[in-house]
Coordinates of C-alpha atoms and ligand atoms in Angstrom, one line a residue:
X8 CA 17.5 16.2 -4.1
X9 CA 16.7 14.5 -0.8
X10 CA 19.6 14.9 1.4
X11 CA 19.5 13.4 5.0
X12 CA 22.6 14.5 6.8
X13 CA 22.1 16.5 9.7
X14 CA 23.9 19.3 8.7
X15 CA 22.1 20.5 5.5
X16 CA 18.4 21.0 6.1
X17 CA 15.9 18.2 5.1
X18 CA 14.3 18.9 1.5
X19 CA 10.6 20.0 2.3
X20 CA 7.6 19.6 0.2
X21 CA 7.1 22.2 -2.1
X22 CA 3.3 23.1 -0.5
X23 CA 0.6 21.7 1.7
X24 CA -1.5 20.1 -0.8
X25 CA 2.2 18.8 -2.3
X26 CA 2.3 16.8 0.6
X27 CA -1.3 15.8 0.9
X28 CA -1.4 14.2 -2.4
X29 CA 2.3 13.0 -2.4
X30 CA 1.1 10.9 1.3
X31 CA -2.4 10.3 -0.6
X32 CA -0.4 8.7 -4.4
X33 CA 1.6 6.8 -2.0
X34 CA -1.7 5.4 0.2
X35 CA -4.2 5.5 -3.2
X36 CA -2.7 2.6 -5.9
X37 CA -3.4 -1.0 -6.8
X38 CA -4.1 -1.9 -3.0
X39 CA -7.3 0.4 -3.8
X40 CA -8.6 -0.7 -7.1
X41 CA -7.0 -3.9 -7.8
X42 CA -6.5 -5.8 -4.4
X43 CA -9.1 -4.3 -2.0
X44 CA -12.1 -5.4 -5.0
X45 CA -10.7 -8.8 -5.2
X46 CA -10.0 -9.5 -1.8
X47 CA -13.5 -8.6 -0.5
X48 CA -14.7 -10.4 -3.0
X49 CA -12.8 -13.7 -2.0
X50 CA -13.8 -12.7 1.6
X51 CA -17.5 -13.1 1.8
X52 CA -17.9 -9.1 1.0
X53 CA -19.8 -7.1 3.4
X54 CA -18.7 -8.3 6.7
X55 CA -15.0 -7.8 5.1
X56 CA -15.6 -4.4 4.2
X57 CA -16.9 -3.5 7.7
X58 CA -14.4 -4.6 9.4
X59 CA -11.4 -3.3 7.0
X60 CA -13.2 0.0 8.0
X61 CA -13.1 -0.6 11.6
X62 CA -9.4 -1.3 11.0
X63 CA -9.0 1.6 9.2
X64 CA -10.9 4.0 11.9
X65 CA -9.0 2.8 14.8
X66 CA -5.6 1.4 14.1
X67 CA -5.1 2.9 10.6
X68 CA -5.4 6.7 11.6
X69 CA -3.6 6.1 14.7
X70 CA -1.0 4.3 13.4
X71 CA -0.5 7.1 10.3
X72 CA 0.2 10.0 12.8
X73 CA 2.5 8.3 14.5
X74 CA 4.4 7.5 11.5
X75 CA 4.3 10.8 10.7
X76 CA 5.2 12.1 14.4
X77 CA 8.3 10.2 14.0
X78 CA 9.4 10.7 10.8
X79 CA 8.8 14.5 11.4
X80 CA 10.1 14.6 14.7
X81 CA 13.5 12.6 13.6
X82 CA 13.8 13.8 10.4
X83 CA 14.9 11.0 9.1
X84 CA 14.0 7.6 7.2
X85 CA 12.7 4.7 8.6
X86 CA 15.7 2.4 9.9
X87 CA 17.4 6.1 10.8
X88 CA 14.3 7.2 12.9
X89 CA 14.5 4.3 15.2
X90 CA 18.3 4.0 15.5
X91 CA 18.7 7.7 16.0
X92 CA 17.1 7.2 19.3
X93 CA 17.7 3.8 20.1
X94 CA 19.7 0.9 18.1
X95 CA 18.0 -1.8 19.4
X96 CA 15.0 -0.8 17.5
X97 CA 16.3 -0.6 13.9
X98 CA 15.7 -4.0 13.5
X99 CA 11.7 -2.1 13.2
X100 CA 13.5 -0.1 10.1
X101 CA 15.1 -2.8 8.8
X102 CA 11.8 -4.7 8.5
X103 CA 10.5 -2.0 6.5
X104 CA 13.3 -1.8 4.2
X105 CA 12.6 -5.8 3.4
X106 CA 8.6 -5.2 3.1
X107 CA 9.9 -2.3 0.8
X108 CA 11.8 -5.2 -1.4
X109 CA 9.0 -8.3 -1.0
X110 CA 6.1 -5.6 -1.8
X111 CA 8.0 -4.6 -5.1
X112 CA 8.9 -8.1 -5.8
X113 CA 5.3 -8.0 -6.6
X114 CA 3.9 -4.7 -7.5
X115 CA 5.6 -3.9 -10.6
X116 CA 4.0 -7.3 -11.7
X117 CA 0.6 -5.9 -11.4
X118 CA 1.8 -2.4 -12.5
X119 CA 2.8 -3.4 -15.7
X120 CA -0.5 -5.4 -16.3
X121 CA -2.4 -1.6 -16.0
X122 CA 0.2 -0.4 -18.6
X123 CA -0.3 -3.4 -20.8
X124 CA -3.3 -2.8 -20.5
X125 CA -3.7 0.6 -22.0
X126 CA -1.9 -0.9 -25.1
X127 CA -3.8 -3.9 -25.1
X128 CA -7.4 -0.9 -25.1
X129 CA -5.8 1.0 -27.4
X130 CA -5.3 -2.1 -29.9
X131 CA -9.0 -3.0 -30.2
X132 CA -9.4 -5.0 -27.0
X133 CA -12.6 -3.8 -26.6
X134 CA -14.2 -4.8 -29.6
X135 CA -14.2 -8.3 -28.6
X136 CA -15.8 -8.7 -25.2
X137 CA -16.6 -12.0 -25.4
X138 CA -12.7 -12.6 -25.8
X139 CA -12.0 -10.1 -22.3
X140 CA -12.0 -13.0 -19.7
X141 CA -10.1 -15.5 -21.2
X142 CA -7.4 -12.7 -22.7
X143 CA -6.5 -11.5 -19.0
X144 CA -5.6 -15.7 -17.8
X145 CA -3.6 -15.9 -21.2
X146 CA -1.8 -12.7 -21.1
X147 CA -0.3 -13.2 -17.1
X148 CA 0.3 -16.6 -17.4
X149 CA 2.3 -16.2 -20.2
X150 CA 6.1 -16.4 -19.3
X151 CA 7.8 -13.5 -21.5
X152 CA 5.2 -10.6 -22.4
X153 CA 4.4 -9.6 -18.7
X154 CA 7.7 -9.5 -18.0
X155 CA 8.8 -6.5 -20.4
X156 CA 5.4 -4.7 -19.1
X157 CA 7.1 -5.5 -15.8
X158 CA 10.5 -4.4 -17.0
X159 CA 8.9 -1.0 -18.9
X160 CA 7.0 0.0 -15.0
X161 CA 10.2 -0.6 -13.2
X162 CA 12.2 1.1 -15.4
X163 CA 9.6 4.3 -14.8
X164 CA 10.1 4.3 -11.2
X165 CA 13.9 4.6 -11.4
X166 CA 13.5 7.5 -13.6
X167 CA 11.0 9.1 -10.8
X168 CA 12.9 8.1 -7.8
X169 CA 16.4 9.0 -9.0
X170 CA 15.8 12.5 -9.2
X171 CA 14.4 12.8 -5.8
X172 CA 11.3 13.2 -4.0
X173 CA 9.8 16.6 -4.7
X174 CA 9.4 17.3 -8.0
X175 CA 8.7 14.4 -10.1
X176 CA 5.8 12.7 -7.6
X177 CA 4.2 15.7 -6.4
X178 CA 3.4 17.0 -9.8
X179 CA 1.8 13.8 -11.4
X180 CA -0.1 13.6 -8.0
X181 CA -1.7 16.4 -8.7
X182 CA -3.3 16.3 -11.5
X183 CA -3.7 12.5 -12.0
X184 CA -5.4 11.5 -8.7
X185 CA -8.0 13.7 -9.2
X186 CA -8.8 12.5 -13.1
X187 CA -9.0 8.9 -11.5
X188 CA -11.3 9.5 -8.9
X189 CA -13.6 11.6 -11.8
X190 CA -13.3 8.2 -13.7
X191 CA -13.8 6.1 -10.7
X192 CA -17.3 8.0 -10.1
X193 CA -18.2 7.7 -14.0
X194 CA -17.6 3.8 -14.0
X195 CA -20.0 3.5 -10.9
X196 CA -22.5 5.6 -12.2
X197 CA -22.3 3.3 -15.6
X198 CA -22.2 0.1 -13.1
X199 CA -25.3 0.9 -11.1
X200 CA -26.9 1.8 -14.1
X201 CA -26.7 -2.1 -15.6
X202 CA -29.7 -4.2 -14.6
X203 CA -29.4 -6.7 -11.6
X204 CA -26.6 -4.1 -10.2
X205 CA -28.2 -3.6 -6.8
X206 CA -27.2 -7.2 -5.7
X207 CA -23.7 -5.5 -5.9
X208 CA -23.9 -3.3 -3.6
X209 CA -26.0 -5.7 -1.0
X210 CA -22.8 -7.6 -1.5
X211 CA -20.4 -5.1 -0.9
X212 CA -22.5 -3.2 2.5
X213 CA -25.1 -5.7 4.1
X214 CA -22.4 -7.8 6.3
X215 CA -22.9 -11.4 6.9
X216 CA -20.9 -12.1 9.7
X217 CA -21.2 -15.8 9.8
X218 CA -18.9 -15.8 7.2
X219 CA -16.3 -15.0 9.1
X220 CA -13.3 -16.4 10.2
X221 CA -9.9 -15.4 11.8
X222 CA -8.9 -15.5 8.2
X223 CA -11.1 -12.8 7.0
X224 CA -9.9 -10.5 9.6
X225 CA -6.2 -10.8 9.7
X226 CA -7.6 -10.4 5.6
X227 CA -8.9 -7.1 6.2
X228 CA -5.9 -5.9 8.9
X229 CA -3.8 -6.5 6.1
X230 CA -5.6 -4.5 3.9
X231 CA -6.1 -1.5 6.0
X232 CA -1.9 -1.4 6.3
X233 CA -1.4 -2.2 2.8
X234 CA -3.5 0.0 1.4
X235 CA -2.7 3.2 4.0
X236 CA 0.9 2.5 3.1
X237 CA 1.7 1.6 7.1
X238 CA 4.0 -0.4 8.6
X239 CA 7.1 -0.4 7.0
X240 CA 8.0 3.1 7.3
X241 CA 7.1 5.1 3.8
X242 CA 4.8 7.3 5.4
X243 CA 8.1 7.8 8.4
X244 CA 9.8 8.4 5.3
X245 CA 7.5 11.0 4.2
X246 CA 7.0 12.6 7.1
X247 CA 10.1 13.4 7.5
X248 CA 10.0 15.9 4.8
X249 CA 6.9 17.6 6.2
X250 CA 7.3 20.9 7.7
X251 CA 7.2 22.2 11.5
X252 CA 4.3 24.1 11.2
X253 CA 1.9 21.4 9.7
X254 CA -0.7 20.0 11.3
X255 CA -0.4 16.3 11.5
X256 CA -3.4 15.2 12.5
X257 CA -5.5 17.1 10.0
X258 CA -3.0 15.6 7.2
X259 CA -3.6 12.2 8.8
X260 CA -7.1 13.0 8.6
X261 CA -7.3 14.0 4.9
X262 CA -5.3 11.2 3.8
X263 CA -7.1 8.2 5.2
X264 CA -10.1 9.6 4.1
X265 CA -9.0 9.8 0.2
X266 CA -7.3 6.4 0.7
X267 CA -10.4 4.7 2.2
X268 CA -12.9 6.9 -0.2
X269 CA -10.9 5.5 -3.4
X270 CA -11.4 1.9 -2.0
X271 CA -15.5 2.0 -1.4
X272 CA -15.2 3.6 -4.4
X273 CA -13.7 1.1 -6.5
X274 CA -15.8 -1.3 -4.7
X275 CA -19.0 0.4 -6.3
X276 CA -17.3 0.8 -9.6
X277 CA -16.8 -3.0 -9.4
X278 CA -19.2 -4.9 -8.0
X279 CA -22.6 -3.8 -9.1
X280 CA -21.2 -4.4 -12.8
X281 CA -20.2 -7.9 -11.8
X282 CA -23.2 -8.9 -10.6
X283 CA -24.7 -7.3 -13.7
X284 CA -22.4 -9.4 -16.2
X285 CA -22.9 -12.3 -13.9
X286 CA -19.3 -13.1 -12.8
X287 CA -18.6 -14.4 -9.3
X288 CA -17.1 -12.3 -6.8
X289 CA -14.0 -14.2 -5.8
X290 CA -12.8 -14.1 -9.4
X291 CA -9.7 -13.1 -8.2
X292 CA -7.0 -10.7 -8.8
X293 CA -7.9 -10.4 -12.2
X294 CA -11.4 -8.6 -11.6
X295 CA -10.5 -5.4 -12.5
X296 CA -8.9 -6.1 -15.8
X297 CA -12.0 -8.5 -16.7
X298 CA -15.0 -6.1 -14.9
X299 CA -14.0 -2.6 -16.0
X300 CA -12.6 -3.5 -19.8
X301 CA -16.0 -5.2 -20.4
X302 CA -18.2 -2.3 -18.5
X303 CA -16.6 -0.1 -21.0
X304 CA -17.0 -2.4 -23.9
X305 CA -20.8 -2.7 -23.0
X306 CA -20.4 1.3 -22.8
X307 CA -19.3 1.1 -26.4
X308 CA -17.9 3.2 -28.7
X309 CA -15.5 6.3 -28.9
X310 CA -16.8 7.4 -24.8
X311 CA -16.5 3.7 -24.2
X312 CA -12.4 3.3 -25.4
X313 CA -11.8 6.7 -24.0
X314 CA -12.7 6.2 -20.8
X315 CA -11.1 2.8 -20.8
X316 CA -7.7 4.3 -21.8
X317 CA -7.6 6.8 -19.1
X318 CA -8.5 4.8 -16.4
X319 CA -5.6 2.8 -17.0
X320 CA -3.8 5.3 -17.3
X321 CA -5.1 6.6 -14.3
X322 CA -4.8 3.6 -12.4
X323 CA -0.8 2.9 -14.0
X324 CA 0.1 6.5 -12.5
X325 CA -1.7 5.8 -9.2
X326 CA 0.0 2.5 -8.7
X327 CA 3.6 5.0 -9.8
X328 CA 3.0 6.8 -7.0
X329 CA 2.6 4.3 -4.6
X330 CA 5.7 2.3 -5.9
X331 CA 7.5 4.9 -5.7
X332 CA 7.4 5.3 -1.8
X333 CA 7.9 1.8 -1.3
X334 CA 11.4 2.1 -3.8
X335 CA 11.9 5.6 -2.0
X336 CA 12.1 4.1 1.7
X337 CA 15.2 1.2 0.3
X338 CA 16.8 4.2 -1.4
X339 CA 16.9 6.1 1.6
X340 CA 18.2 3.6 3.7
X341 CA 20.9 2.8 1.3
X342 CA 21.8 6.6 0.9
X343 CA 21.8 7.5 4.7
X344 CA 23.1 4.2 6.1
X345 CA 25.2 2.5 3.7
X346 CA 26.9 6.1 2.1
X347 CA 25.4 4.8 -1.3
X348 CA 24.9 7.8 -4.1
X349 CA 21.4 8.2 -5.4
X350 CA 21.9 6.9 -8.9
X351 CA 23.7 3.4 -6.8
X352 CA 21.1 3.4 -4.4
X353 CA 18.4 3.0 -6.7
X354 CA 19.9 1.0 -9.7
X355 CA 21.1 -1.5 -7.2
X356 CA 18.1 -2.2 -5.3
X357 CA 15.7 -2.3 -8.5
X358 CA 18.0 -4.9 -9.8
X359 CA 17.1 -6.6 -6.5
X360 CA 13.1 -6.1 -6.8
X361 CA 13.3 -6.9 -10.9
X362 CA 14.9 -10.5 -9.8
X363 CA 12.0 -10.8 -7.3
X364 CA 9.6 -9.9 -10.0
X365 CA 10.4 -12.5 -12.6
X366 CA 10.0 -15.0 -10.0
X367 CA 6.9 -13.6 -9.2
X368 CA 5.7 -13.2 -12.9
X369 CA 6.6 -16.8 -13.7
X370 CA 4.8 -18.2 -10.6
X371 CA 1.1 -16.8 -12.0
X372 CA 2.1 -19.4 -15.2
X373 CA 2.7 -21.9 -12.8
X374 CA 7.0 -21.9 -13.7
X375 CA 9.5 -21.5 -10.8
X376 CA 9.9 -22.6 -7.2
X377 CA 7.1 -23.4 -4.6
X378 CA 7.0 -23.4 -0.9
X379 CA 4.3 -25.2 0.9
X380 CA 3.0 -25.5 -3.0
X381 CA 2.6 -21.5 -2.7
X382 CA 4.3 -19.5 -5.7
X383 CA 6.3 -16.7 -5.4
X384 CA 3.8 -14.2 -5.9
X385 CA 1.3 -15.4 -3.5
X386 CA 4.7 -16.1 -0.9
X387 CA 5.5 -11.6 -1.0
X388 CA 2.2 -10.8 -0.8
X389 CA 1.4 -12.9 2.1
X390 CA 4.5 -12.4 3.9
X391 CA 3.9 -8.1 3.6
X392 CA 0.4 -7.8 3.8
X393 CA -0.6 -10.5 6.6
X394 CA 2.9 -10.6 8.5
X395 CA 5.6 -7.9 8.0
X396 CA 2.9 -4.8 7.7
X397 CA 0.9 -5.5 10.5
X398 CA 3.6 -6.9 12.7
X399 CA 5.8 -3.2 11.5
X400 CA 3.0 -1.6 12.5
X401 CA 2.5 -3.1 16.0
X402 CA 6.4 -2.4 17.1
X403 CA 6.3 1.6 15.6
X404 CA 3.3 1.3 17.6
X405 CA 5.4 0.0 21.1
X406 CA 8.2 1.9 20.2
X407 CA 6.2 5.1 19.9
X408 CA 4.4 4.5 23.3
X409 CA 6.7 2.5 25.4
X410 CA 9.9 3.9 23.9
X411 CA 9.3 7.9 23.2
X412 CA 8.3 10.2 26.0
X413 CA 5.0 11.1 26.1
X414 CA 5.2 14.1 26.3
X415 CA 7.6 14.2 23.6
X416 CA 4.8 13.0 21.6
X417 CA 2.1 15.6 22.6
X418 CA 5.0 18.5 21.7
X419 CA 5.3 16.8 18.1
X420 CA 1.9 16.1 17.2
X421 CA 0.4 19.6 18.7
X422 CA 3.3 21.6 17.3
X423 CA 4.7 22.3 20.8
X424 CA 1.0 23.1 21.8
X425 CA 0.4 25.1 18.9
X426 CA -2.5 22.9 17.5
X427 CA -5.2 21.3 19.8
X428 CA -6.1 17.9 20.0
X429 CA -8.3 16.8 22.5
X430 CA -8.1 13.2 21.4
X431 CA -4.2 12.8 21.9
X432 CA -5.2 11.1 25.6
X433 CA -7.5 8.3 23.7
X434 CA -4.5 8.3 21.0
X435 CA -1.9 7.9 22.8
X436 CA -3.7 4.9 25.2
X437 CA -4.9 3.5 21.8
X438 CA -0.8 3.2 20.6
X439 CA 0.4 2.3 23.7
X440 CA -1.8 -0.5 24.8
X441 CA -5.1 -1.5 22.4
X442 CA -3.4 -1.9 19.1
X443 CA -0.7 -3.5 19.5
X444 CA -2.5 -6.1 21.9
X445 CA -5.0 -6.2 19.0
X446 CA -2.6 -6.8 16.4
X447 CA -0.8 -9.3 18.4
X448 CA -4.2 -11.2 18.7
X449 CA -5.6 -11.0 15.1
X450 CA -2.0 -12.0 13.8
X451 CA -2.0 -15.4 15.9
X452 CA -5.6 -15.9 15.2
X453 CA -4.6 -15.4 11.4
X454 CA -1.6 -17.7 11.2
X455 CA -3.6 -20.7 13.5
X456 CA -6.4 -21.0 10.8
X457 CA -3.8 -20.8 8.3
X458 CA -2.4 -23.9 9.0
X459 CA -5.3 -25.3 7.2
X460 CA -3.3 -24.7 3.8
X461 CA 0.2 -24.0 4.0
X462 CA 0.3 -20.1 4.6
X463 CA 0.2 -21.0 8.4
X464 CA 3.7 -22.4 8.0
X465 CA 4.9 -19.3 5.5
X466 CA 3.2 -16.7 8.2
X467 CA 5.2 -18.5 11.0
X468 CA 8.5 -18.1 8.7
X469 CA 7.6 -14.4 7.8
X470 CA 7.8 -14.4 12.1
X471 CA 11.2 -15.9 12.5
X472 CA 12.9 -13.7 9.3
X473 CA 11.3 -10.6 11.6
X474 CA 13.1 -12.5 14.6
X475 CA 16.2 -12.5 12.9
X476 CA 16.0 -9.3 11.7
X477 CA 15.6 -8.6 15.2
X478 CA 19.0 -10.3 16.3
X479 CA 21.1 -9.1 13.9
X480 CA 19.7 -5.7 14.0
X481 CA 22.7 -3.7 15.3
X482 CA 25.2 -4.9 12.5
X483 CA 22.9 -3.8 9.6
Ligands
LIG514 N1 -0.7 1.7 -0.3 C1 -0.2 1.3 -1.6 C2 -1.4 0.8 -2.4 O1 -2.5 0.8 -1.9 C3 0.8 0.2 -1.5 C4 1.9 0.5 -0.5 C5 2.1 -0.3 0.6 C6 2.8 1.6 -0.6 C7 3.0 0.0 1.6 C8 3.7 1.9 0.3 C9 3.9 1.1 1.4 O2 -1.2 0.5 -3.6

């Protein structure tokens, strides 16, 4: 069990590669396979991707071992890690624990679209590929079925996350991310193979930058955070259960690579087939329950509906062990600062996320309440991926450099000099002064151009519930 008073010693991952591939199922989910596809699709492709990398290279990994410097160094959670050292800055915790809630006021949607889909495989879907398309618009606008495929994946994470960390996630990390990536490579393989599938991958790596906009980049800053799991504290969280002797910046290493490999990866699974089946890229964040469904269809056969089934499968466990770090950083906030049991912890702040989801659900048939005629889904993923995320990520970036000592830092990340790391000067200045400026630009730049439609004005309200948070901070 995770216990996070002082007194008893922090529950530690069982083993190195435990923790590797508990941080690497918490980075590697839908933001891999289902958003990061659709999204570069929808923003012009290769100049996307290139700069989502750049993001990745230089903020990402930074911004990863300093979640994990602090969560190992504090030993505690996110809100816990900031107030242990200074209570002004909770309110950076605190904004975690609410990207925590909006982001699974959302996920489970998606997550219980990969489970419905394996029943949906296993019940002949296949055999009618002409029918593949239109089935995925009817099935999520539909008001009641998503919602017990909803229902079934949040139900799953409360069974995972109430027994505590160690056991549960590490094991299905191991031997499930590895049988999705094996499946990732076969569906590219079969993609590439399909004729007019080069102009997929000229799509997806030969940038055209004229395409462009401050849109596209706070687009892919988003995506680098969502996708590395940053920002809001999960990978504080998990760090905080890594042990002394560990080398952090190798870890960091390892897991932004998998994270990012996963993503190009799914990026070749997907596009070369579309262009093949002659779909249009910005089909939206149903291309990977059209694309790969009909890839295996054309595949055909026993292979075909095999390979289907377990990458769904694969792809529901993946998005599992992602979800459950994002449940796993409200639990532990309820646990360590509200005195909540486990078992209370998690049933009351699923109830929370399950409300969320319905609205969400609803909002992709076009039922429920707008703002700025934006639906509830589109309103939680804006507000985390383009605002909260990026925004968490730029204060534990301050924090860390204007608020820790720096030579506090250097003791943590080296392992009190244990461990070199010739970069930690270029790190360090990279925390302190380029990312967050960089942030703070490509967030304004975002939010300008998005007064265009009305995410500008949602953006700018995502900015005042952070202000708030802010103000209030000390009494939460
Ligand atoms: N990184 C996860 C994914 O790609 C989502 C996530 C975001 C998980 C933030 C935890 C924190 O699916």
């Amino acid at each position: 069990m995770v216990n996070n008073t002082n007194a008893k010693p922090r529950d530690a991952w069982g083993s190195r590669l435990g923790f590797i591939m508990a941080a690497a199922g918490s980075a590697v989910g839908l933001g891999n396979i289902w958003k990061f596809p659709y999204t570069a699709g929808e923003s012009g492709g290769g100049a996307f991707v290139a700069i989502y990398l750049f993001f990745v290279i230089f903020i990402g990994f930074s911004v990863m071992l300093t979640e994990f410097a602090i969560g190992r160094k504090t030993g505690l959670s996110a809100v816990g890690a900031f107030k242990s050292t200074d209570r002004r800055w909770s309110f950076v915790g605190i904004m975690g624990v609410l990207s925590g809630l909006l982001i699974m006021g959302f996920y489970p949607v998606v997550g219980g679209w990969s489970i419905a889909y394996i029943y949906k495989i296993a019940s002949g879907l296949l055999s009618t590929p002409e029918a593949i398309g239109d089935s995925f618009g009817g099935f999520i606008s539909n008001p009641v079925q998503p919602l017990m495929w909803m229902a079934l994946y949040l139900f799953l994470n409360i069974l995972i996350v109430i027994r505590g960390i160690s056991g549960g996630i590490e094991k299905a990390g191991k031997i499930l991310m590895p049988l999705l990536f094996v499946i990732l490579i076969i569906v590219s393989v079969k993609g590439l193979t399909l004729p007019g599938s080069s102009e997929g991958l000229k799509f997806l790596f030969s940038p055209d930058f004229s395409v462009v906009d401050s849109n596209v980049v706070l687009a892919a800053l988003g995506q680098a955070f969502f996708s590395l799991s940053l920002g809001m504290g999960a990978m504080i969280t998990y760090g905080s259960y890594l042990k002394k002797k560990e080398n952090l910046v190798q870890n960091t290493a390892m897991v932004t690579a998998m994270d990012t490999g996963v993503a190009i990866l799914a990026g070749i699974a997907m596009f070369p087939a579309m262009f093949a089946f002659g779909m249009e890229p910005a089909a939206g964040p149903g291309l990977v329950f059209v694309v790969v469904p009909q890839l295996f269809a054309e595949m055909g056969g026993m292979i075909g509906l095999l390979l289907a089934l377990l990458f769904f499968i694969g792809l529901s466990v993946a998005a599992l062990t992602s979800s459950v770090s994002l449940l796993e950083v409200v639990v532990s906030y309820l646990i360590d600062e509200k005195g909540m049991k486990r078992p209370t912890a998690v049933i009351s702040s699923s109830v929370v996320m399950a409300s969320l989801c319905v609205l969400a659900s609803l909002s992709l048939g076009g039922v429920g309440p707008t703002l700025f005629d934006t639906g509830a889904f589109d309103i939680f993923d804006l507000l985390t991926d383009k605002i909260f995320l990026a925004v968490g990520g730029m204060f534990i970036c301050i924090f860390a450099g204007w608020r820790l000592k720096r030579d506090e830092l250097e003791k943590e990340i080296t392992n009190d000099g244990e461990v070199s790391f010739p970069l930690f000067g270029l790190w360090y200045n990279l925390v302190k002064f380029v990312i967050p400026g960089l942030i703070a630009i490509v967030a304004i730049a975002g939010i300008m151009s998005g007064f265009d439609s009305g995410k500008g004005a949602i953006m700018v309200m995502g900015l005042v519930i952070i202000g708030l948070a802010a103000l209030f901070s000390k009494k939460l």
